[in-house]
Tab-separated table of C-alpha atoms and ligand atoms in Angstrom:
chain	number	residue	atom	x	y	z
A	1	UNK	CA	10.170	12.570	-15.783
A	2	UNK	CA	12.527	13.088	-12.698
A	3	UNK	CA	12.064	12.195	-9.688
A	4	UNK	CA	11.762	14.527	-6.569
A	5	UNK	CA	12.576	12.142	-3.889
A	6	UNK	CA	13.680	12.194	0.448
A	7	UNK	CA	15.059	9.906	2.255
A	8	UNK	CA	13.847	8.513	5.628
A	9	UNK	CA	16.823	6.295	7.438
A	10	UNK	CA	17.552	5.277	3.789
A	11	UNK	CA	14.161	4.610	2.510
A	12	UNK	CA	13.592	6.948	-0.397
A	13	UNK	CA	10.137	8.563	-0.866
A	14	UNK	CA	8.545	10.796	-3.301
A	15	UNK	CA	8.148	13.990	-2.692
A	16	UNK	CA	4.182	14.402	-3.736
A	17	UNK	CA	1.071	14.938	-2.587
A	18	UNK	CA	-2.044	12.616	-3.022
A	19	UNK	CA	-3.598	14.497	-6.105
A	20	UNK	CA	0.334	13.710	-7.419
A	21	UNK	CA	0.293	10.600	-6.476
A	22	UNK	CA	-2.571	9.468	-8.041
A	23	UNK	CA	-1.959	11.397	-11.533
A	24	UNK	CA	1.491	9.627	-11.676
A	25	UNK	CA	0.161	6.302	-10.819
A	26	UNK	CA	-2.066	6.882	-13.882
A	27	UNK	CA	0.905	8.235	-15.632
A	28	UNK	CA	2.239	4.474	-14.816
A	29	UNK	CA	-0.876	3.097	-16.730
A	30	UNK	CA	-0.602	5.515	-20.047
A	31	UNK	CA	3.253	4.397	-20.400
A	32	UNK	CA	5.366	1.195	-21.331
A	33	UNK	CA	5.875	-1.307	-19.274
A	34	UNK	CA	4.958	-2.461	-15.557
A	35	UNK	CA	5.444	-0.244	-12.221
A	36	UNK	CA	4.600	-0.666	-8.840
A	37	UNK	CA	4.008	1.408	-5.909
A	38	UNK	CA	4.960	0.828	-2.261
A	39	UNK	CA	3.682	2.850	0.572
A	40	UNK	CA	5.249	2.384	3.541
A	41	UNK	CA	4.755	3.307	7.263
A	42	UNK	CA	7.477	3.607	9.806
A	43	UNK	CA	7.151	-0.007	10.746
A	44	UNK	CA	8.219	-1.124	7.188
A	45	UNK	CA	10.948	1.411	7.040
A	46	UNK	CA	12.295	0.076	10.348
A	47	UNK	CA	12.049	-3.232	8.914
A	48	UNK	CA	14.125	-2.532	5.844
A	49	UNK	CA	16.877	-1.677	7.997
A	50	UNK	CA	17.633	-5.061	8.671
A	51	UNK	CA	16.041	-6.478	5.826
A	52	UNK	CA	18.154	-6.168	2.401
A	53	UNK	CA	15.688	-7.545	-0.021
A	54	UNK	CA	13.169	-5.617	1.363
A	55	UNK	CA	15.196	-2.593	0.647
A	56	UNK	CA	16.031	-2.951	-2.674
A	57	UNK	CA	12.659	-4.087	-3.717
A	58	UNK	CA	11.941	-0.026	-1.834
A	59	UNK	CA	14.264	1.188	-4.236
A	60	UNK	CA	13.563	-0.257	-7.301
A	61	UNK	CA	9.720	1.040	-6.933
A	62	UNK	CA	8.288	3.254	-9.337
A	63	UNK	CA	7.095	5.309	-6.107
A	64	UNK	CA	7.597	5.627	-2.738
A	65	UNK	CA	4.888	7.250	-0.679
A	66	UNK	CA	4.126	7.531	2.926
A	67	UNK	CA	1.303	5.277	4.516
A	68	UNK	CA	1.648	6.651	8.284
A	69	UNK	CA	1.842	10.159	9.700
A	70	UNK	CA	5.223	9.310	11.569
A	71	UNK	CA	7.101	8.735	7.898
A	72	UNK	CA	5.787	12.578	7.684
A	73	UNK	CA	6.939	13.929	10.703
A	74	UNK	CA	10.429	12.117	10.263
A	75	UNK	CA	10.842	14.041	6.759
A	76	UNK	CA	11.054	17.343	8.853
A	77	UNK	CA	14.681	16.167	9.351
A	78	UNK	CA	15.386	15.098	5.766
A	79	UNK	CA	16.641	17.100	2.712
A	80	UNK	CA	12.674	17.798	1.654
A	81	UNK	CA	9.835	17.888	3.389
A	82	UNK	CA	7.037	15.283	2.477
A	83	UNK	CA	3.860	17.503	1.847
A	84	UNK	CA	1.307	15.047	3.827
A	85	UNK	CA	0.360	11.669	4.355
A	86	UNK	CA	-0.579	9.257	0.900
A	87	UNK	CA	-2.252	6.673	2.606
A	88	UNK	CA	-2.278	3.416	0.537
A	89	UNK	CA	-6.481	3.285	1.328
A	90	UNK	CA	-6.891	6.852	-0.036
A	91	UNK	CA	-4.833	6.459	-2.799
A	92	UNK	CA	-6.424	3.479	-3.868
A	93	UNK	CA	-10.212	4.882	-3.502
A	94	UNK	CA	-9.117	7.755	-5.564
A	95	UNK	CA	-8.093	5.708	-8.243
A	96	UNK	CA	-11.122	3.810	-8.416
A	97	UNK	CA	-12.879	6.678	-8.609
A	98	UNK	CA	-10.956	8.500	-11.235
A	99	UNK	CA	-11.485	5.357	-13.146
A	100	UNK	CA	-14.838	4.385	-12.832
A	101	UNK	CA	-16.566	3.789	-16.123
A	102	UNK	CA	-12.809	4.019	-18.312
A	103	UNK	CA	-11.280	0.630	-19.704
A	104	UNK	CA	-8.904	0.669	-16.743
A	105	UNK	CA	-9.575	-2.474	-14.402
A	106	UNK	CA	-8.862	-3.975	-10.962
A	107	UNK	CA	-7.906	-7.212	-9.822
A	108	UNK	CA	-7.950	-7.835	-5.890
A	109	UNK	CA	-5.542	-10.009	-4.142
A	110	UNK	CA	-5.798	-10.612	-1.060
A	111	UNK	CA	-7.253	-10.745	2.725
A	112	UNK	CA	-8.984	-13.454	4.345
A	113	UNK	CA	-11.243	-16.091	1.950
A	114	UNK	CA	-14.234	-14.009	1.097
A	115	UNK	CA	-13.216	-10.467	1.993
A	116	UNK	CA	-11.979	-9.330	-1.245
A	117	UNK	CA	-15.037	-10.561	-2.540
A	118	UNK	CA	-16.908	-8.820	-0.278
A	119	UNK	CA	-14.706	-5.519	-0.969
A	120	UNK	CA	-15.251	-5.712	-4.758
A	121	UNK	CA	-19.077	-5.559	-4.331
A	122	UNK	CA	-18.940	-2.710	-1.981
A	123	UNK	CA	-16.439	-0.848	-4.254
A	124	UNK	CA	-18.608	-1.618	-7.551
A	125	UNK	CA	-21.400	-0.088	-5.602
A	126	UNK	CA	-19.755	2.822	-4.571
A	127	UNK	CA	-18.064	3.648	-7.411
A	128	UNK	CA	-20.497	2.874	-10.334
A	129	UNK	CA	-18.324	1.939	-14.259
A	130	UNK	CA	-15.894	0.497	-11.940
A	131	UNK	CA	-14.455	-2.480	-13.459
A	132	UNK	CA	-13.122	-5.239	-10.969
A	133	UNK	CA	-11.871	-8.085	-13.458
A	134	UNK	CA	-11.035	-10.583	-10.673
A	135	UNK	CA	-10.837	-11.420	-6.531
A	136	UNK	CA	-8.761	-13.673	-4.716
A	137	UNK	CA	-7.976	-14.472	-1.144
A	138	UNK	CA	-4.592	-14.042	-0.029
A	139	UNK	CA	-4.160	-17.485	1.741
A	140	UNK	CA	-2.516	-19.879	-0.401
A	141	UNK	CA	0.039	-22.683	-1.472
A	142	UNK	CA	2.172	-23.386	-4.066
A	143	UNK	CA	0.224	-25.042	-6.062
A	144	UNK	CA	-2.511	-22.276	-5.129
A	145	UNK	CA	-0.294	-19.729	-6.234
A	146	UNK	CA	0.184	-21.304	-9.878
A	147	UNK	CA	-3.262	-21.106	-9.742
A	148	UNK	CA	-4.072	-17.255	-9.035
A	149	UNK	CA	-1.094	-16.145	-11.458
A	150	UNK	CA	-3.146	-18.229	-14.311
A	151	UNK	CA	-6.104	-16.384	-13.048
A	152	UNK	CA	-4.512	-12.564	-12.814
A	153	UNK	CA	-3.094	-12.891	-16.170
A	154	UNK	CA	-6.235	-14.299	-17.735
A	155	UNK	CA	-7.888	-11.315	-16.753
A	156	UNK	CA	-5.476	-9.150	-17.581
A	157	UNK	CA	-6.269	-6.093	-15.147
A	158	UNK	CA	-4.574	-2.934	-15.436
A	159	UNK	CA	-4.080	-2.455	-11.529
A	160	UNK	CA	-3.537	-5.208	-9.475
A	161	UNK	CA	-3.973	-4.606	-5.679
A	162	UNK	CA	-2.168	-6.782	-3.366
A	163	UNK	CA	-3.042	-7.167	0.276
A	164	UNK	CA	-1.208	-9.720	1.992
A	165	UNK	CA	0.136	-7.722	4.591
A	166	UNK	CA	3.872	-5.988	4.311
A	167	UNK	CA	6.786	-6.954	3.501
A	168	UNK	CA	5.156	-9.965	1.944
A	169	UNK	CA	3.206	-8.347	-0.500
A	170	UNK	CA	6.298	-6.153	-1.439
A	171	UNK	CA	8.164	-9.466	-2.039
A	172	UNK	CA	4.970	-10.951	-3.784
A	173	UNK	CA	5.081	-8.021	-6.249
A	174	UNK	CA	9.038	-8.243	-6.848
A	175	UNK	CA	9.184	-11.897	-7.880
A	176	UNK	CA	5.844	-12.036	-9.885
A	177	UNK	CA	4.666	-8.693	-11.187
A	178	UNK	CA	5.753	-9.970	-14.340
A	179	UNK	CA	3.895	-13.379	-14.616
A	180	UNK	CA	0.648	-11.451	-13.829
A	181	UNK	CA	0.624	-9.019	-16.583
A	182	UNK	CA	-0.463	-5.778	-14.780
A	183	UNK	CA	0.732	-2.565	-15.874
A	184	UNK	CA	0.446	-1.250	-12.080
A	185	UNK	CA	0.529	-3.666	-8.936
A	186	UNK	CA	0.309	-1.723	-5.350
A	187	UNK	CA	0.812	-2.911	-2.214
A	188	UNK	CA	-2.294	-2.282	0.403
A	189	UNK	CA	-1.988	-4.092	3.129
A	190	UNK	CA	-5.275	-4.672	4.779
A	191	UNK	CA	-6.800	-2.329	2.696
A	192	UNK	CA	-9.709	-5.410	1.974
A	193	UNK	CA	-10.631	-5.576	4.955
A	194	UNK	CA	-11.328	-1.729	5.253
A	195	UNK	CA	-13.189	-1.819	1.915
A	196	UNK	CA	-15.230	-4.692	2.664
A	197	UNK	CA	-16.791	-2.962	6.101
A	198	UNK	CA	-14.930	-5.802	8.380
A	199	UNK	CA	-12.630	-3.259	9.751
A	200	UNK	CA	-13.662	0.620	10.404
A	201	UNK	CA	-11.163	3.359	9.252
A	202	UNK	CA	-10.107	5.477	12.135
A	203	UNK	CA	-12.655	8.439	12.325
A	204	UNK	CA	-11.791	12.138	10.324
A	205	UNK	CA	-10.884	13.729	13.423
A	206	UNK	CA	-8.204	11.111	14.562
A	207	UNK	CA	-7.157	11.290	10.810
A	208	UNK	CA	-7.212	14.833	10.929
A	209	UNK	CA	-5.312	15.262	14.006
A	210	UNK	CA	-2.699	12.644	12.816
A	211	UNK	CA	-3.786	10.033	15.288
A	212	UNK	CA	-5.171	6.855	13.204
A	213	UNK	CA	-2.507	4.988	14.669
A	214	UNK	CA	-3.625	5.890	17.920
A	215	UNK	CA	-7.383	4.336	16.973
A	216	UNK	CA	-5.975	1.147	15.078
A	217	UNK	CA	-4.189	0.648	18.564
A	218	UNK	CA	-6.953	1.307	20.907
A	219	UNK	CA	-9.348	-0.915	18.458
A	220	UNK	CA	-6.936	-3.554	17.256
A	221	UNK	CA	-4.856	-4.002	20.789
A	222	UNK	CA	-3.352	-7.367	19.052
A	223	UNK	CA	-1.295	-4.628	17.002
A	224	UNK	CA	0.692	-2.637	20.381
A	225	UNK	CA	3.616	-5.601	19.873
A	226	UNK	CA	3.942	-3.645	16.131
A	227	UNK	CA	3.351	-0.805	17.351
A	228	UNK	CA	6.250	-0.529	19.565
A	229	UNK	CA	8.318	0.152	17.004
A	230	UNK	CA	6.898	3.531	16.368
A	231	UNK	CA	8.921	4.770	19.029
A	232	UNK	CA	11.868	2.930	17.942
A	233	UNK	CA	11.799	4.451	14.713
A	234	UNK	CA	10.957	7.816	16.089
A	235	UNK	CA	14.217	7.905	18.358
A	236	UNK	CA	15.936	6.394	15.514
A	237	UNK	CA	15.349	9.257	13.272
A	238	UNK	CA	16.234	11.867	16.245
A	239	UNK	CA	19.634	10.238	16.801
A	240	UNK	CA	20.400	10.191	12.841
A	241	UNK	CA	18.848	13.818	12.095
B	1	LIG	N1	-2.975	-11.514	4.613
B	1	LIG	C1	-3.110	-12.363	3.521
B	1	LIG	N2	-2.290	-13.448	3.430
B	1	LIG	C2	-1.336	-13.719	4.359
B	1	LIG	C3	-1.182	-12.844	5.453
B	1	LIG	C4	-2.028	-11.736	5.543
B	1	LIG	O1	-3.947	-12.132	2.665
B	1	LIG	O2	-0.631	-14.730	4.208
B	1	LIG	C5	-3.854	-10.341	4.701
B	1	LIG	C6	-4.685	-10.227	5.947
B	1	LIG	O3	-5.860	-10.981	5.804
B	1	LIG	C7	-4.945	-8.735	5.995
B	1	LIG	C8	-3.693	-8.145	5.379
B	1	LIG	O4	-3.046	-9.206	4.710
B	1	LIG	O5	-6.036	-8.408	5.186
B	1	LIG	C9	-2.716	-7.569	6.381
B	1	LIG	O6	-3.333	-6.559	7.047
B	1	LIG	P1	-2.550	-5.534	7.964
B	1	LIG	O7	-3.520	-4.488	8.355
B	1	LIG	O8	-1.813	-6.282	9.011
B	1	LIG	O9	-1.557	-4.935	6.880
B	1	LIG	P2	-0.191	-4.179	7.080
B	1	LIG	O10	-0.403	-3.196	8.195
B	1	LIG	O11	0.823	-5.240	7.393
B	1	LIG	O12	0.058	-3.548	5.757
């Protein structure tokens, strides 16, 4: 299956939509072998300019797909266009509810002790047949860490959701994706913490009107020092159009 792909300052993305995106991450689970998905926003693809391993963990993923509305906009200067905005919450709701009540099951990793706990009761509630195999926080050691890869691969999920906050869970993935076993592992960020009710997803209008990150910033103010760098990477794309 090729590949219809764009870059953004050297970050290649796929060139789908969210129903695409989620039919090809179930693709991932029909076929041989383990993928993963990243789904960065424009902070991440700033930081892979200066981060190597970062990038070539980007460009060894199975997809690519854009968690921000700026990663969109920037794609008006690429080779392709990026249809909309494949935010790694949506996409990850979708699946569960495409595979509510099939074999296919979740592991969460990740957030605060308690909170993917928390998210895996609300998610088995709203998606009824859903099968969450597994939780675990995303605080740990090494000996900690021994510890959850015992418990991911005992339970053998078929997606394994990682939310540890970016790039670390991108790194996470790359150097142990294959000691868990999981035919798909995604990186969601805080994703948990949305699930679980502890943190409120930016209302449909802002969504609509491509202004979540203007909510996140007005709710979350600890996030403006990471949000400067949305204008950084929007000048950055301007002077390298
Ligand atoms: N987190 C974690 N372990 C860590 C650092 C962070 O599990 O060592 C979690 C944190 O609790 C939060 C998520 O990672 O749930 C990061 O959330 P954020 O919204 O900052 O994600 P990002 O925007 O970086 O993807």
């Amino acid at each position: 299956m090729g590949r219809k792909q764009t870059c953004i300052l050297d970050v290649a993305f796929d060139v789908v939509t969210m129903e695409e995106a989620a039919e090809k991450a179930k693709s991932f689970l029909r076929a041989e072998g383990q993928h993963y998905i990243c789904t960065p926003n424009p902070e991440i693809v700033m930081e892979a300019r200066t981060d190597g391993e970062l990038r070539k963990i980007l460009k060894k993923a199975d997809m690519v797909v854009p968690d921000g509305i700026g990663v969109v906009w920037a794609s008006k200067y690429s080779e392709k266009r990026l249809p909309e905005r494949v935010a790694g919450y949506d996409l990850t709701q979708r699946l569960m509810r495409d595979l509510a009540g099939t074999e296919e099951s979740f592991y969460f990793f990740g957030g605060a002790p308690g909170v993917a706990a928390a998210a895996a009761r609300k998610m088995r509630k709203d998606y009824p047949g859903l099968k969450i195999v597994g939780v675990h926080n995303g605080y740990f050691d090494e000996k900690e860490e021994k510890k959850i890869l015992e418990d991911i691969k005992k339970h053998s999920p078929s997606i394994l959701l990682v939310g540890l906050g970016a790039p670390k869970q991108e790194k996470w993935i790359a150097e142990h994706m294959r000691q868990t076993g999981a035919k798909l592992c995604i990186g969601v960020g805080g994703c948990f913490d949305v699930m679980s009710g502890n943190v409120k997803r930016a209302p449909k209008v802002f969504r609509r009107l491509g202004l979540e990150w203007f909510y996140r910033l007005i709710t979350q103010p600890k996030r403006w020092r990471r949000m400067l760098r949305l204008p950084v990477f929007a000048l950055t794309v301007l002077k390298e159009r």
